[in-house]
């Protein structure tokens, strides 16, 4: 007879392993990393190029324009022809840039792989940057920038990034400025393209229904001609972490919630402290069962959800707690957030919490390996962030080896509650008087101009 | 396409069960569908089905508040639930050796709800914040509510699953007990297991945990009927946004109708990808729109075909609307080519193939086809149905649903343009 009082938990350890992958370097130095999975007759090929917005320099959004323009015409095909040919295959071709890198991704049925690769190669190697298409991308970008001024979550995260990182390029406005978007020229885009679109600045991940030998010879055929050219990597000074708390309200009149981003400058992705901080943060605000979510959502009912994280990039990172709460409880929510962060630093994590977080991370590692694309994304992480080759093979062991003291040491060293930045996108008339006690207060408009 | 194989059976209490074996990864998904959504709500309690979904995580006889989450997450799993117009689902993916845990949790809350005033109050606040975050404080967040309000007259699709704050505030624990008693029973549910399991053992485990849950009486269901839309309903809103936009909706058929597949294809041809008609003409060439999307949302009952067009401030919305009307007229007159139809079918093949790359995708599709088509094996006929569509079908269906301008048209403008 079933005794429902006892939860039937299987306490065996979770066996988590990272699957075998293949790596091959083409004659021109382009590295191709591949994970074969034959369950679904689809292949994803993603080409990463170290040509992200961090390299924009004075020409803000150059990286973004260059990636957007790849599909807007080559020396062989018009934008229309590219779209027609790709979509007739039922395939998807996307190109976009982020901060550290940009990527071009092709998802295609196995039966159309070669045709898809030929088009992928064409858009990356032969873009034409026609003036008319540049104007199209410019207009789209200007509208997107304008659109974003109505989005409180974006206003908050943009202000947070600027105040954490500027003048480092990580603090640049992610959608540019009206002036920068209007000023970009074809010559500047060509310069960016020729300087950074090189085989030695790129690598390829492949995931799905293709045999390694076939893929490597196709890669040689379509990307082997791509030139390599050694170039100097620019370096950027990191800003100092602030020494005093600061409160910035981004004005969003009529807002019915305050969007909060609270945090400070922190470590880069390759820092050895990343794993203990990842686990410590999991318990603070990394998943549904975290202290912040249990308190602010399940106990107080202040919010639909809250998260915290060490958002670590190639050169630096930040610690960031983000949530949205109703106007009236803005200060109460901040009080509870500070209470939880301080409690974590005083008490550390319990053995029970640590065991739960480890099992959650391990189990999710296995679940995420279900899809070929997430394995490919992990291969890419190792390259992009300069992680050790064996990172994902030893990842679960590294997690499981952590003790309470490791976590507390890492948190103590890397959490700085005395000098937090509090960004609040919301209605100043509702929240200013609530939050001035947390630090020096200023109010900005959506463009970052100080109002008071 | 490789067929999805599965085994189906009913327990004596009416619980319909489906098991799909997939041994690629040592994990398992359990997905439970209750055939209840916002269309089962009383009109003075909109949003209740969704609030109730939250309450199902607040505790049952042997599971305390928030323990549902912690049991699954501490075992290495992920979980969630969602509510739409027609159904509510609860699902978890776990290491395969935790199947018992998932079944124990789902069976415990199928047989008992344990919610007190404090938990109820807490989740009411959470859901109201969810509404603010996703609807009231988000650009264009109130559009779907305003569309549904006008597109239906008497059918409960005239409100949306998030409901109204006022109704959420009026709801009580007693409402929850009544709702549970009416809709949460094995004879109103479908249980799907997909993953690294053996069908025979999975079946035994299902029987162990679910066989002794009592069935319920007949579940009340609204009828698929409404007064027809006989005119064009227009409205202009001024809101905290920066770019003007047009949102339109036409009434269409239900999901089981063959027309629904044709409407999906029409939607693909209109707006899916850069080679689609609207993207090419309105976004890329004429640059009248910043973005365009269309969606055929054929639900269990007759649904809506949605058009959303966001424009730069320089575009007169009347001009943009005329372009949309002209394009629809062309489709009605038979302007779509074999090439476009084949392209849309290739897109459909890709989308269907990719959907089955994880256990949850398979499980949720099986539950969908069983619940609404009364035949889970429709999962293996989806592409066949799309393949069979002809240009005549496209023309006929376009004329049938877009032939008269019986529709809702909302113009959404920045306050600065008032």
mmCIF file with all atom_site columns, N, CA and C in Angstrom, chain A residues 4 10 39 72 80 84 87-88 90 92 107 111 132-133 136 140 143 146-147 256-257 287-289 297-298 304 324 326 356 359 363-364 370, chain B residues 58 65 69 73-74 76 78 98 104 107 122-123 129-130 133-134 137 140 209 242 274-275 280 283-285 287 290 346 349-350 354 359:
data_model
loop_
_atom_site.group_PDB
_atom_site.id
_atom_site.type_symbol
_atom_site.label_atom_id
_atom_site.label_alt_id
_atom_site.label_comp_id
_atom_site.label_asym_id
_atom_site.label_entity_id
_atom_site.label_seq_id
_atom_site.pdbx_PDB_ins_code
_atom_site.Cartn_x
_atom_site.Cartn_y
_atom_site.Cartn_z
_atom_site.occupancy
_atom_site.B_iso_or_equiv
_atom_site.pdbx_formal_charge
_atom_site.auth_seq_id
_atom_site.auth_comp_id
_atom_site.auth_asym_id
_atom_site.auth_atom_id
_atom_site.pdbx_PDB_model_num
ATOM 1   N N  . UNK A 1 4   ? 1.548  7.849  1.156   1.00 0.00 ? 4   UNK A N  1
ATOM 2   C CA . UNK A 1 4   ? 1.746  9.135  0.495   1.00 0.00 ? 4   UNK A CA 1
ATOM 3   C C  . UNK A 1 4   ? 2.471  10.149 1.378   1.00 0.00 ? 4   UNK A C  1
ATOM 4   N N  . UNK A 1 10  ? 14.626 9.890  -4.981  1.00 0.00 ? 10  UNK A N  1
ATOM 5   C CA . UNK A 1 10  ? 15.768 9.028  -5.275  1.00 0.00 ? 10  UNK A CA 1
ATOM 6   C C  . UNK A 1 10  ? 17.035 9.792  -4.905  1.00 0.00 ? 10  UNK A C  1
ATOM 7   N N  . UNK A 1 39  ? 19.158 12.705 -33.757 1.00 0.00 ? 39  UNK A N  1
ATOM 8   C CA . UNK A 1 39  ? 17.735 12.453 -33.467 1.00 0.00 ? 39  UNK A CA 1
ATOM 9   C C  . UNK A 1 39  ? 16.798 13.266 -34.354 1.00 0.00 ? 39  UNK A C  1
ATOM 10  N N  . UNK A 1 72  ? 21.798 41.922 -46.001 1.00 0.00 ? 72  UNK A N  1
ATOM 11  C CA . UNK A 1 72  ? 21.127 42.922 -46.845 1.00 0.00 ? 72  UNK A CA 1
ATOM 12  C C  . UNK A 1 72  ? 21.800 43.060 -48.196 1.00 0.00 ? 72  UNK A C  1
ATOM 13  N N  . UNK A 1 80  ? 16.845 40.610 -51.158 1.00 0.00 ? 80  UNK A N  1
ATOM 14  C CA . UNK A 1 80  ? 15.663 39.816 -51.522 1.00 0.00 ? 80  UNK A CA 1
ATOM 15  C C  . UNK A 1 80  ? 16.042 38.383 -51.861 1.00 0.00 ? 80  UNK A C  1
ATOM 16  N N  . UNK A 1 84  ? 14.800 35.016 -50.056 1.00 0.00 ? 84  UNK A N  1
ATOM 17  C CA . UNK A 1 84  ? 14.048 34.006 -50.810 1.00 0.00 ? 84  UNK A CA 1
ATOM 18  C C  . UNK A 1 84  ? 14.732 32.643 -50.752 1.00 0.00 ? 84  UNK A C  1
ATOM 19  N N  . UNK A 1 87  ? 14.707 31.105 -47.117 1.00 0.00 ? 87  UNK A N  1
ATOM 20  C CA . UNK A 1 87  ? 13.393 30.725 -46.603 1.00 0.00 ? 87  UNK A CA 1
ATOM 21  C C  . UNK A 1 87  ? 12.741 29.656 -47.469 1.00 0.00 ? 87  UNK A C  1
ATOM 22  N N  . UNK A 1 88  ? 13.140 29.562 -48.735 1.00 0.00 ? 88  UNK A N  1
ATOM 23  C CA . UNK A 1 88  ? 12.617 28.455 -49.540 1.00 0.00 ? 88  UNK A CA 1
ATOM 24  C C  . UNK A 1 88  ? 13.153 27.121 -49.033 1.00 0.00 ? 88  UNK A C  1
ATOM 25  N N  . UNK A 1 90  ? 13.299 26.498 -46.020 1.00 0.00 ? 90  UNK A N  1
ATOM 26  C CA . UNK A 1 90  ? 12.714 26.369 -44.679 1.00 0.00 ? 90  UNK A CA 1
ATOM 27  C C  . UNK A 1 90  ? 13.734 26.711 -43.607 1.00 0.00 ? 90  UNK A C  1
ATOM 28  N N  . UNK A 1 92  ? 16.662 29.115 -41.398 1.00 0.00 ? 92  UNK A N  1
ATOM 29  C CA . UNK A 1 92  ? 16.707 30.388 -40.682 1.00 0.00 ? 92  UNK A CA 1
ATOM 30  C C  . UNK A 1 92  ? 18.128 30.895 -40.695 1.00 0.00 ? 92  UNK A C  1
ATOM 31  N N  . UNK A 1 107 ? 20.210 27.724 -39.332 1.00 0.00 ? 107 UNK A N  1
ATOM 32  C CA . UNK A 1 107 ? 19.545 26.486 -38.917 1.00 0.00 ? 107 UNK A CA 1
ATOM 33  C C  . UNK A 1 107 ? 18.853 25.928 -40.147 1.00 0.00 ? 107 UNK A C  1
ATOM 34  N N  . UNK A 1 111 ? 19.035 17.923 -45.277 1.00 0.00 ? 111 UNK A N  1
ATOM 35  C CA . UNK A 1 111 ? 19.064 17.743 -46.734 1.00 0.00 ? 111 UNK A CA 1
ATOM 36  C C  . UNK A 1 111 ? 19.466 19.010 -47.482 1.00 0.00 ? 111 UNK A C  1
ATOM 37  N N  . UNK A 1 132 ? 21.673 52.159 -49.944 1.00 0.00 ? 132 UNK A N  1
ATOM 38  C CA . UNK A 1 132 ? 20.237 52.063 -49.719 1.00 0.00 ? 132 UNK A CA 1
ATOM 39  C C  . UNK A 1 132 ? 19.911 51.140 -48.536 1.00 0.00 ? 132 UNK A C  1
ATOM 40  N N  . UNK A 1 133 ? 20.674 50.054 -48.420 1.00 0.00 ? 133 UNK A N  1
ATOM 41  C CA . UNK A 1 133 ? 20.453 49.114 -47.311 1.00 0.00 ? 133 UNK A CA 1
ATOM 42  C C  . UNK A 1 133 ? 20.979 49.702 -45.998 1.00 0.00 ? 133 UNK A C  1
ATOM 43  N N  . UNK A 1 136 ? 18.282 51.761 -44.737 1.00 0.00 ? 136 UNK A N  1
ATOM 44  C CA . UNK A 1 136 ? 17.237 50.918 -44.162 1.00 0.00 ? 136 UNK A CA 1
ATOM 45  C C  . UNK A 1 136 ? 17.594 50.521 -42.721 1.00 0.00 ? 136 UNK A C  1
ATOM 46  N N  . UNK A 1 140 ? 15.625 51.624 -39.239 1.00 0.00 ? 140 UNK A N  1
ATOM 47  C CA . UNK A 1 140 ? 15.171 50.603 -38.283 1.00 0.00 ? 140 UNK A CA 1
ATOM 48  C C  . UNK A 1 140 ? 15.790 50.854 -36.902 1.00 0.00 ? 140 UNK A C  1
ATOM 49  N N  . UNK A 1 143 ? 14.253 53.893 -35.148 1.00 0.00 ? 143 UNK A N  1
ATOM 50  C CA . UNK A 1 143 ? 12.928 53.578 -34.613 1.00 0.00 ? 143 UNK A CA 1
ATOM 51  C C  . UNK A 1 143 ? 13.023 52.690 -33.380 1.00 0.00 ? 143 UNK A C  1
ATOM 52  N N  . UNK A 1 146 ? 13.926 54.731 -30.440 1.00 0.00 ? 146 UNK A N  1
ATOM 53  C CA . UNK A 1 146 ? 12.784 55.513 -29.970 1.00 0.00 ? 146 UNK A CA 1
ATOM 54  C C  . UNK A 1 146 ? 11.780 54.616 -29.231 1.00 0.00 ? 146 UNK A C  1
ATOM 55  N N  . UNK A 1 147 ? 11.488 53.473 -29.831 1.00 0.00 ? 147 UNK A N  1
ATOM 56  C CA . UNK A 1 147 ? 10.591 52.469 -29.239 1.00 0.00 ? 147 UNK A CA 1
ATOM 57  C C  . UNK A 1 147 ? 11.016 52.159 -27.792 1.00 0.00 ? 147 UNK A C  1
ATOM 58  N N  . UNK A 1 256 ? 3.354  52.065 -13.281 1.00 0.00 ? 256 UNK A N  1
ATOM 59  C CA . UNK A 1 256 ? 2.630  51.471 -12.152 1.00 0.00 ? 256 UNK A CA 1
ATOM 60  C C  . UNK A 1 256 ? 3.535  50.541 -11.345 1.00 0.00 ? 256 UNK A C  1
ATOM 61  N N  . UNK A 1 257 ? 4.780  50.364 -11.819 1.00 0.00 ? 257 UNK A N  1
ATOM 62  C CA . UNK A 1 257 ? 5.760  49.600 -11.053 1.00 0.00 ? 257 UNK A CA 1
ATOM 63  C C  . UNK A 1 257 ? 7.100  50.315 -11.111 1.00 0.00 ? 257 UNK A C  1
ATOM 64  N N  . UNK A 1 287 ? 17.544 31.181 -8.516  1.00 0.00 ? 287 UNK A N  1
ATOM 65  C CA . UNK A 1 287 ? 16.461 30.308 -8.985  1.00 0.00 ? 287 UNK A CA 1
ATOM 66  C C  . UNK A 1 287 ? 15.213 30.508 -8.137  1.00 0.00 ? 287 UNK A C  1
ATOM 67  N N  . UNK A 1 288 ? 14.159 29.791 -8.510  1.00 0.00 ? 288 UNK A N  1
ATOM 68  C CA . UNK A 1 288 ? 12.880 30.017 -7.842  1.00 0.00 ? 288 UNK A CA 1
ATOM 69  C C  . UNK A 1 288 ? 12.988 29.836 -6.327  1.00 0.00 ? 288 UNK A C  1
ATOM 70  N N  . UNK A 1 289 ? 13.759 28.813 -5.916  1.00 0.00 ? 289 UNK A N  1
ATOM 71  C CA . UNK A 1 289 ? 13.872 28.515 -4.489  1.00 0.00 ? 289 UNK A CA 1
ATOM 72  C C  . UNK A 1 289 ? 14.837 29.417 -3.734  1.00 0.00 ? 289 UNK A C  1
ATOM 73  N N  . UNK A 1 297 ? 8.755  37.406 -3.180  1.00 0.00 ? 297 UNK A N  1
ATOM 74  C CA . UNK A 1 297 ? 7.568  36.912 -3.886  1.00 0.00 ? 297 UNK A CA 1
ATOM 75  C C  . UNK A 1 297 ? 6.680  36.074 -2.959  1.00 0.00 ? 297 UNK A C  1
ATOM 76  N N  . UNK A 1 298 ? 7.242  34.992 -2.438  1.00 0.00 ? 298 UNK A N  1
ATOM 77  C CA . UNK A 1 298 ? 6.389  34.020 -1.749  1.00 0.00 ? 298 UNK A CA 1
ATOM 78  C C  . UNK A 1 298 ? 5.973  34.465 -0.355  1.00 0.00 ? 298 UNK A C  1
ATOM 79  N N  . UNK A 1 304 ? 6.333  39.735 -9.042  1.00 0.00 ? 304 UNK A N  1
ATOM 80  C CA . UNK A 1 304 ? 6.109  38.483 -9.769  1.00 0.00 ? 304 UNK A CA 1
ATOM 81  C C  . UNK A 1 304 ? 7.375  37.631 -9.748  1.00 0.00 ? 304 UNK A C  1
ATOM 82  N N  . UNK A 1 324 ? 10.773 43.860 -10.433 1.00 0.00 ? 324 UNK A N  1
ATOM 83  C CA . UNK A 1 324 ? 9.777  44.915 -10.647 1.00 0.00 ? 324 UNK A CA 1
ATOM 84  C C  . UNK A 1 324 ? 8.752  44.810 -9.531  1.00 0.00 ? 324 UNK A C  1
ATOM 85  N N  . UNK A 1 326 ? 5.477  46.954 -7.177  1.00 0.00 ? 326 UNK A N  1
ATOM 86  C CA . UNK A 1 326 ? 4.512  48.057 -7.245  1.00 0.00 ? 326 UNK A CA 1
ATOM 87  C C  . UNK A 1 326 ? 5.092  49.281 -6.543  1.00 0.00 ? 326 UNK A C  1
ATOM 88  N N  . UNK A 1 356 ? 21.075 21.424 -1.945  1.00 0.00 ? 356 UNK A N  1
ATOM 89  C CA . UNK A 1 356 ? 19.969 21.625 -2.885  1.00 0.00 ? 356 UNK A CA 1
ATOM 90  C C  . UNK A 1 356 ? 20.453 22.342 -4.144  1.00 0.00 ? 356 UNK A C  1
ATOM 91  N N  . UNK A 1 359 ? 22.500 20.034 -6.380  1.00 0.00 ? 359 UNK A N  1
ATOM 92  C CA . UNK A 1 359 ? 21.676 19.064 -7.112  1.00 0.00 ? 359 UNK A CA 1
ATOM 93  C C  . UNK A 1 359 ? 20.891 19.759 -8.231  1.00 0.00 ? 359 UNK A C  1
ATOM 94  N N  . UNK A 1 363 ? 21.507 18.597 -12.045 1.00 0.00 ? 363 UNK A N  1
ATOM 95  C CA . UNK A 1 363 ? 20.377 18.073 -12.804 1.00 0.00 ? 363 UNK A CA 1
ATOM 96  C C  . UNK A 1 363 ? 20.082 18.928 -14.025 1.00 0.00 ? 363 UNK A C  1
ATOM 97  N N  . UNK A 1 364 ? 20.153 20.240 -13.846 1.00 0.00 ? 364 UNK A N  1
ATOM 98  C CA . UNK A 1 364 ? 19.897 21.126 -14.972 1.00 0.00 ? 364 UNK A CA 1
ATOM 99  C C  . UNK A 1 364 ? 20.973 21.041 -16.043 1.00 0.00 ? 364 UNK A C  1
ATOM 100 N N  . UNK A 1 370 ? 20.206 18.147 -23.271 1.00 0.00 ? 370 UNK A N  1
ATOM 101 C CA . UNK A 1 370 ? 19.237 17.458 -24.123 1.00 0.00 ? 370 UNK A CA 1
ATOM 102 C C  . UNK A 1 370 ? 19.252 18.035 -25.544 1.00 0.00 ? 370 UNK A C  1
ATOM 103 N N  . UNK B 2 58  ? 0.945  26.010 -4.020  1.00 0.00 ? 58  UNK B N  1
ATOM 104 C CA . UNK B 2 58  ? 0.969  26.476 -2.636  1.00 0.00 ? 58  UNK B CA 1
ATOM 105 C C  . UNK B 2 58  ? 0.769  25.356 -1.620  1.00 0.00 ? 58  UNK B C  1
ATOM 106 N N  . UNK B 2 65  ? 3.569  24.594 1.493   1.00 0.00 ? 65  UNK B N  1
ATOM 107 C CA . UNK B 2 65  ? 3.759  25.782 0.644   1.00 0.00 ? 65  UNK B CA 1
ATOM 108 C C  . UNK B 2 65  ? 5.193  25.821 0.128   1.00 0.00 ? 65  UNK B C  1
ATOM 109 N N  . UNK B 2 69  ? 7.991  23.329 -5.560  1.00 0.00 ? 69  UNK B N  1
ATOM 110 C CA . UNK B 2 69  ? 9.180  23.816 -6.250  1.00 0.00 ? 69  UNK B CA 1
ATOM 111 C C  . UNK B 2 69  ? 10.445 23.184 -5.670  1.00 0.00 ? 69  UNK B C  1
ATOM 112 N N  . UNK B 2 73  ? 13.235 21.052 -7.683  1.00 0.00 ? 73  UNK B N  1
ATOM 113 C CA . UNK B 2 73  ? 14.531 21.689 -7.931  1.00 0.00 ? 73  UNK B CA 1
ATOM 114 C C  . UNK B 2 73  ? 15.655 20.999 -7.154  1.00 0.00 ? 73  UNK B C  1
ATOM 115 N N  . UNK B 2 74  ? 15.377 20.563 -5.931  1.00 0.00 ? 74  UNK B N  1
ATOM 116 C CA . UNK B 2 74  ? 16.413 19.879 -5.157  1.00 0.00 ? 74  UNK B CA 1
ATOM 117 C C  . UNK B 2 74  ? 16.760 18.527 -5.774  1.00 0.00 ? 74  UNK B C  1
ATOM 118 N N  . UNK B 2 76  ? 17.111 18.260 -8.905  1.00 0.00 ? 76  UNK B N  1
ATOM 119 C CA . UNK B 2 76  ? 17.810 18.590 -10.147 1.00 0.00 ? 76  UNK B CA 1
ATOM 120 C C  . UNK B 2 76  ? 16.895 18.937 -11.298 1.00 0.00 ? 76  UNK B C  1
ATOM 121 N N  . UNK B 2 78  ? 13.483 20.978 -13.406 1.00 0.00 ? 78  UNK B N  1
ATOM 122 C CA . UNK B 2 78  ? 12.865 22.268 -13.701 1.00 0.00 ? 78  UNK B CA 1
ATOM 123 C C  . UNK B 2 78  ? 11.359 22.059 -13.761 1.00 0.00 ? 78  UNK B C  1
ATOM 124 N N  . UNK B 2 98  ? 13.884 10.071 -11.092 1.00 0.00 ? 98  UNK B N  1
ATOM 125 C CA . UNK B 2 98  ? 12.982 10.780 -10.177 1.00 0.00 ? 98  UNK B CA 1
ATOM 126 C C  . UNK B 2 98  ? 11.532 10.782 -10.668 1.00 0.00 ? 98  UNK B C  1
ATOM 127 N N  . UNK B 2 104 ? 4.267  11.459 -7.662  1.00 0.00 ? 104 UNK B N  1
ATOM 128 C CA . UNK B 2 104 ? 3.767  11.670 -6.297  1.00 0.00 ? 104 UNK B CA 1
ATOM 129 C C  . UNK B 2 104 ? 3.264  13.115 -6.137  1.00 0.00 ? 104 UNK B C  1
ATOM 130 N N  . UNK B 2 107 ? 0.097  13.714 -8.347  1.00 0.00 ? 107 UNK B N  1
ATOM 131 C CA . UNK B 2 107 ? -1.101 13.010 -7.856  1.00 0.00 ? 107 UNK B CA 1
ATOM 132 C C  . UNK B 2 107 ? -1.595 13.635 -6.551  1.00 0.00 ? 107 UNK B C  1
ATOM 133 N N  . UNK B 2 122 ? -1.173 36.001 -0.562  1.00 0.00 ? 122 UNK B N  1
ATOM 134 C CA . UNK B 2 122 ? 0.166  36.150 -1.130  1.00 0.00 ? 122 UNK B CA 1
ATOM 135 C C  . UNK B 2 122 ? 0.152  35.963 -2.641  1.00 0.00 ? 122 UNK B C  1
ATOM 136 N N  . UNK B 2 123 ? -0.500 34.901 -3.130  1.00 0.00 ? 123 UNK B N  1
ATOM 137 C CA . UNK B 2 123 ? -0.478 34.640 -4.572  1.00 0.00 ? 123 UNK B CA 1
ATOM 138 C C  . UNK B 2 123 ? -1.356 35.629 -5.331  1.00 0.00 ? 123 UNK B C  1
ATOM 139 N N  . UNK B 2 129 ? 0.925  41.643 -9.444  1.00 0.00 ? 129 UNK B N  1
ATOM 140 C CA . UNK B 2 129 ? 2.213  42.183 -9.915  1.00 0.00 ? 129 UNK B CA 1
ATOM 141 C C  . UNK B 2 129 ? 2.565  41.619 -11.282 1.00 0.00 ? 129 UNK B C  1
ATOM 142 N N  . UNK B 2 130 ? 2.200  40.360 -11.519 1.00 0.00 ? 130 UNK B N  1
ATOM 143 C CA . UNK B 2 130 ? 2.439  39.759 -12.842 1.00 0.00 ? 130 UNK B CA 1
ATOM 144 C C  . UNK B 2 130 ? 1.670  40.542 -13.904 1.00 0.00 ? 130 UNK B C  1
ATOM 145 N N  . UNK B 2 133 ? 3.377  43.887 -14.452 1.00 0.00 ? 133 UNK B N  1
ATOM 146 C CA . UNK B 2 133 ? 4.657  43.756 -15.149 1.00 0.00 ? 133 UNK B CA 1
ATOM 147 C C  . UNK B 2 133 ? 4.463  43.450 -16.630 1.00 0.00 ? 133 UNK B C  1
ATOM 148 N N  . UNK B 2 134 ? 3.551  42.515 -16.923 1.00 0.00 ? 134 UNK B N  1
ATOM 149 C CA . UNK B 2 134 ? 3.464  42.027 -18.302 1.00 0.00 ? 134 UNK B CA 1
ATOM 150 C C  . UNK B 2 134 ? 2.404  42.733 -19.134 1.00 0.00 ? 134 UNK B C  1
ATOM 151 N N  . UNK B 2 137 ? 2.410  47.714 -17.367 1.00 0.00 ? 137 UNK B N  1
ATOM 152 C CA . UNK B 2 137 ? 3.628  48.520 -17.376 1.00 0.00 ? 137 UNK B CA 1
ATOM 153 C C  . UNK B 2 137 ? 4.492  48.235 -18.600 1.00 0.00 ? 137 UNK B C  1
ATOM 154 N N  . UNK B 2 140 ? 2.463  48.543 -25.198 1.00 0.00 ? 140 UNK B N  1
ATOM 155 C CA . UNK B 2 140 ? 1.394  47.822 -25.908 1.00 0.00 ? 140 UNK B CA 1
ATOM 156 C C  . UNK B 2 140 ? 0.830  46.638 -25.102 1.00 0.00 ? 140 UNK B C  1
ATOM 157 N N  . UNK B 2 209 ? 0.105  5.753  -8.319  1.00 0.00 ? 209 UNK B N  1
ATOM 158 C CA . UNK B 2 209 ? -0.119 7.093  -7.762  1.00 0.00 ? 209 UNK B CA 1
ATOM 159 C C  . UNK B 2 209 ? -1.496 7.678  -8.079  1.00 0.00 ? 209 UNK B C  1
ATOM 160 N N  . UNK B 2 242 ? 6.073  55.163 -27.749 1.00 0.00 ? 242 UNK B N  1
ATOM 161 C CA . UNK B 2 242 ? 6.787  56.110 -28.612 1.00 0.00 ? 242 UNK B CA 1
ATOM 162 C C  . UNK B 2 242 ? 6.434  55.933 -30.082 1.00 0.00 ? 242 UNK B C  1
ATOM 163 N N  . UNK B 2 274 ? 11.902 37.352 -43.838 1.00 0.00 ? 274 UNK B N  1
ATOM 164 C CA . UNK B 2 274 ? 12.167 38.552 -44.645 1.00 0.00 ? 274 UNK B CA 1
ATOM 165 C C  . UNK B 2 274 ? 11.643 38.432 -46.066 1.00 0.00 ? 274 UNK B C  1
ATOM 166 N N  . UNK B 2 275 ? 11.289 37.209 -46.478 1.00 0.00 ? 275 UNK B N  1
ATOM 167 C CA . UNK B 2 275 ? 10.727 37.070 -47.824 1.00 0.00 ? 275 UNK B CA 1
ATOM 168 C C  . UNK B 2 275 ? 9.203  37.132 -47.781 1.00 0.00 ? 275 UNK B C  1
ATOM 169 N N  . UNK B 2 280 ? 8.517  42.275 -46.691 1.00 0.00 ? 280 UNK B N  1
ATOM 170 C CA . UNK B 2 280 ? 9.164  42.785 -47.898 1.00 0.00 ? 280 UNK B CA 1
ATOM 171 C C  . UNK B 2 280 ? 8.577  44.130 -48.322 1.00 0.00 ? 280 UNK B C  1
ATOM 172 N N  . UNK B 2 283 ? 7.951  46.734 -44.615 1.00 0.00 ? 283 UNK B N  1
ATOM 173 C CA . UNK B 2 283 ? 9.113  47.039 -43.777 1.00 0.00 ? 283 UNK B CA 1
ATOM 174 C C  . UNK B 2 283 ? 10.323 47.372 -44.652 1.00 0.00 ? 283 UNK B C  1
ATOM 175 N N  . UNK B 2 284 ? 10.681 46.474 -45.560 1.00 0.00 ? 284 UNK B N  1
ATOM 176 C CA . UNK B 2 284 ? 11.935 46.659 -46.290 1.00 0.00 ? 284 UNK B CA 1
ATOM 177 C C  . UNK B 2 284 ? 11.813 47.643 -47.450 1.00 0.00 ? 284 UNK B C  1
ATOM 178 N N  . UNK B 2 285 ? 10.799 47.483 -48.295 1.00 0.00 ? 285 UNK B N  1
ATOM 179 C CA . UNK B 2 285 ? 10.753 48.329 -49.496 1.00 0.00 ? 285 UNK B CA 1
ATOM 180 C C  . UNK B 2 285 ? 10.132 49.699 -49.232 1.00 0.00 ? 285 UNK B C  1
ATOM 181 N N  . UNK B 2 287 ? 9.104  50.879 -46.330 1.00 0.00 ? 287 UNK B N  1
ATOM 182 C CA . UNK B 2 287 ? 9.551  51.401 -45.019 1.00 0.00 ? 287 UNK B CA 1
ATOM 183 C C  . UNK B 2 287 ? 8.455  52.150 -44.273 1.00 0.00 ? 287 UNK B C  1
ATOM 184 N N  . UNK B 2 290 ? 7.864  49.532 -38.909 1.00 0.00 ? 290 UNK B N  1
ATOM 185 C CA . UNK B 2 290 ? 9.083  49.126 -38.202 1.00 0.00 ? 290 UNK B CA 1
ATOM 186 C C  . UNK B 2 290 ? 9.098  47.609 -38.046 1.00 0.00 ? 290 UNK B C  1
ATOM 187 N N  . UNK B 2 346 ? 7.666  24.501 -46.598 1.00 0.00 ? 346 UNK B N  1
ATOM 188 C CA . UNK B 2 346 ? 9.024  24.172 -46.146 1.00 0.00 ? 346 UNK B CA 1
ATOM 189 C C  . UNK B 2 346 ? 9.290  24.761 -44.758 1.00 0.00 ? 346 UNK B C  1
ATOM 190 N N  . UNK B 2 349 ? 7.549  22.567 -42.252 1.00 0.00 ? 349 UNK B N  1
ATOM 191 C CA . UNK B 2 349 ? 8.273  21.307 -42.033 1.00 0.00 ? 349 UNK B CA 1
ATOM 192 C C  . UNK B 2 349 ? 9.402  21.520 -41.024 1.00 0.00 ? 349 UNK B C  1
ATOM 193 N N  . UNK B 2 350 ? 10.137 22.611 -41.211 1.00 0.00 ? 350 UNK B N  1
ATOM 194 C CA . UNK B 2 350 ? 11.235 22.915 -40.298 1.00 0.00 ? 350 UNK B CA 1
ATOM 195 C C  . UNK B 2 350 ? 10.717 23.161 -38.873 1.00 0.00 ? 350 UNK B C  1
ATOM 196 N N  . UNK B 2 354 ? 11.609 20.814 -35.576 1.00 0.00 ? 354 UNK B N  1
ATOM 197 C CA . UNK B 2 354 ? 12.373 21.330 -34.437 1.00 0.00 ? 354 UNK B CA 1
ATOM 198 C C  . UNK B 2 354 ? 11.605 21.237 -33.128 1.00 0.00 ? 354 UNK B C  1
ATOM 199 N N  . UNK B 2 359 ? 11.891 16.735 -24.846 1.00 0.00 ? 359 UNK B N  1
ATOM 200 C CA . UNK B 2 359 ? 10.782 15.938 -24.303 1.00 0.00 ? 359 UNK B CA 1
ATOM 201 C C  . UNK B 2 359 ? 9.550  16.778 -24.009 1.00 0.00 ? 359 UNK B C  1
#
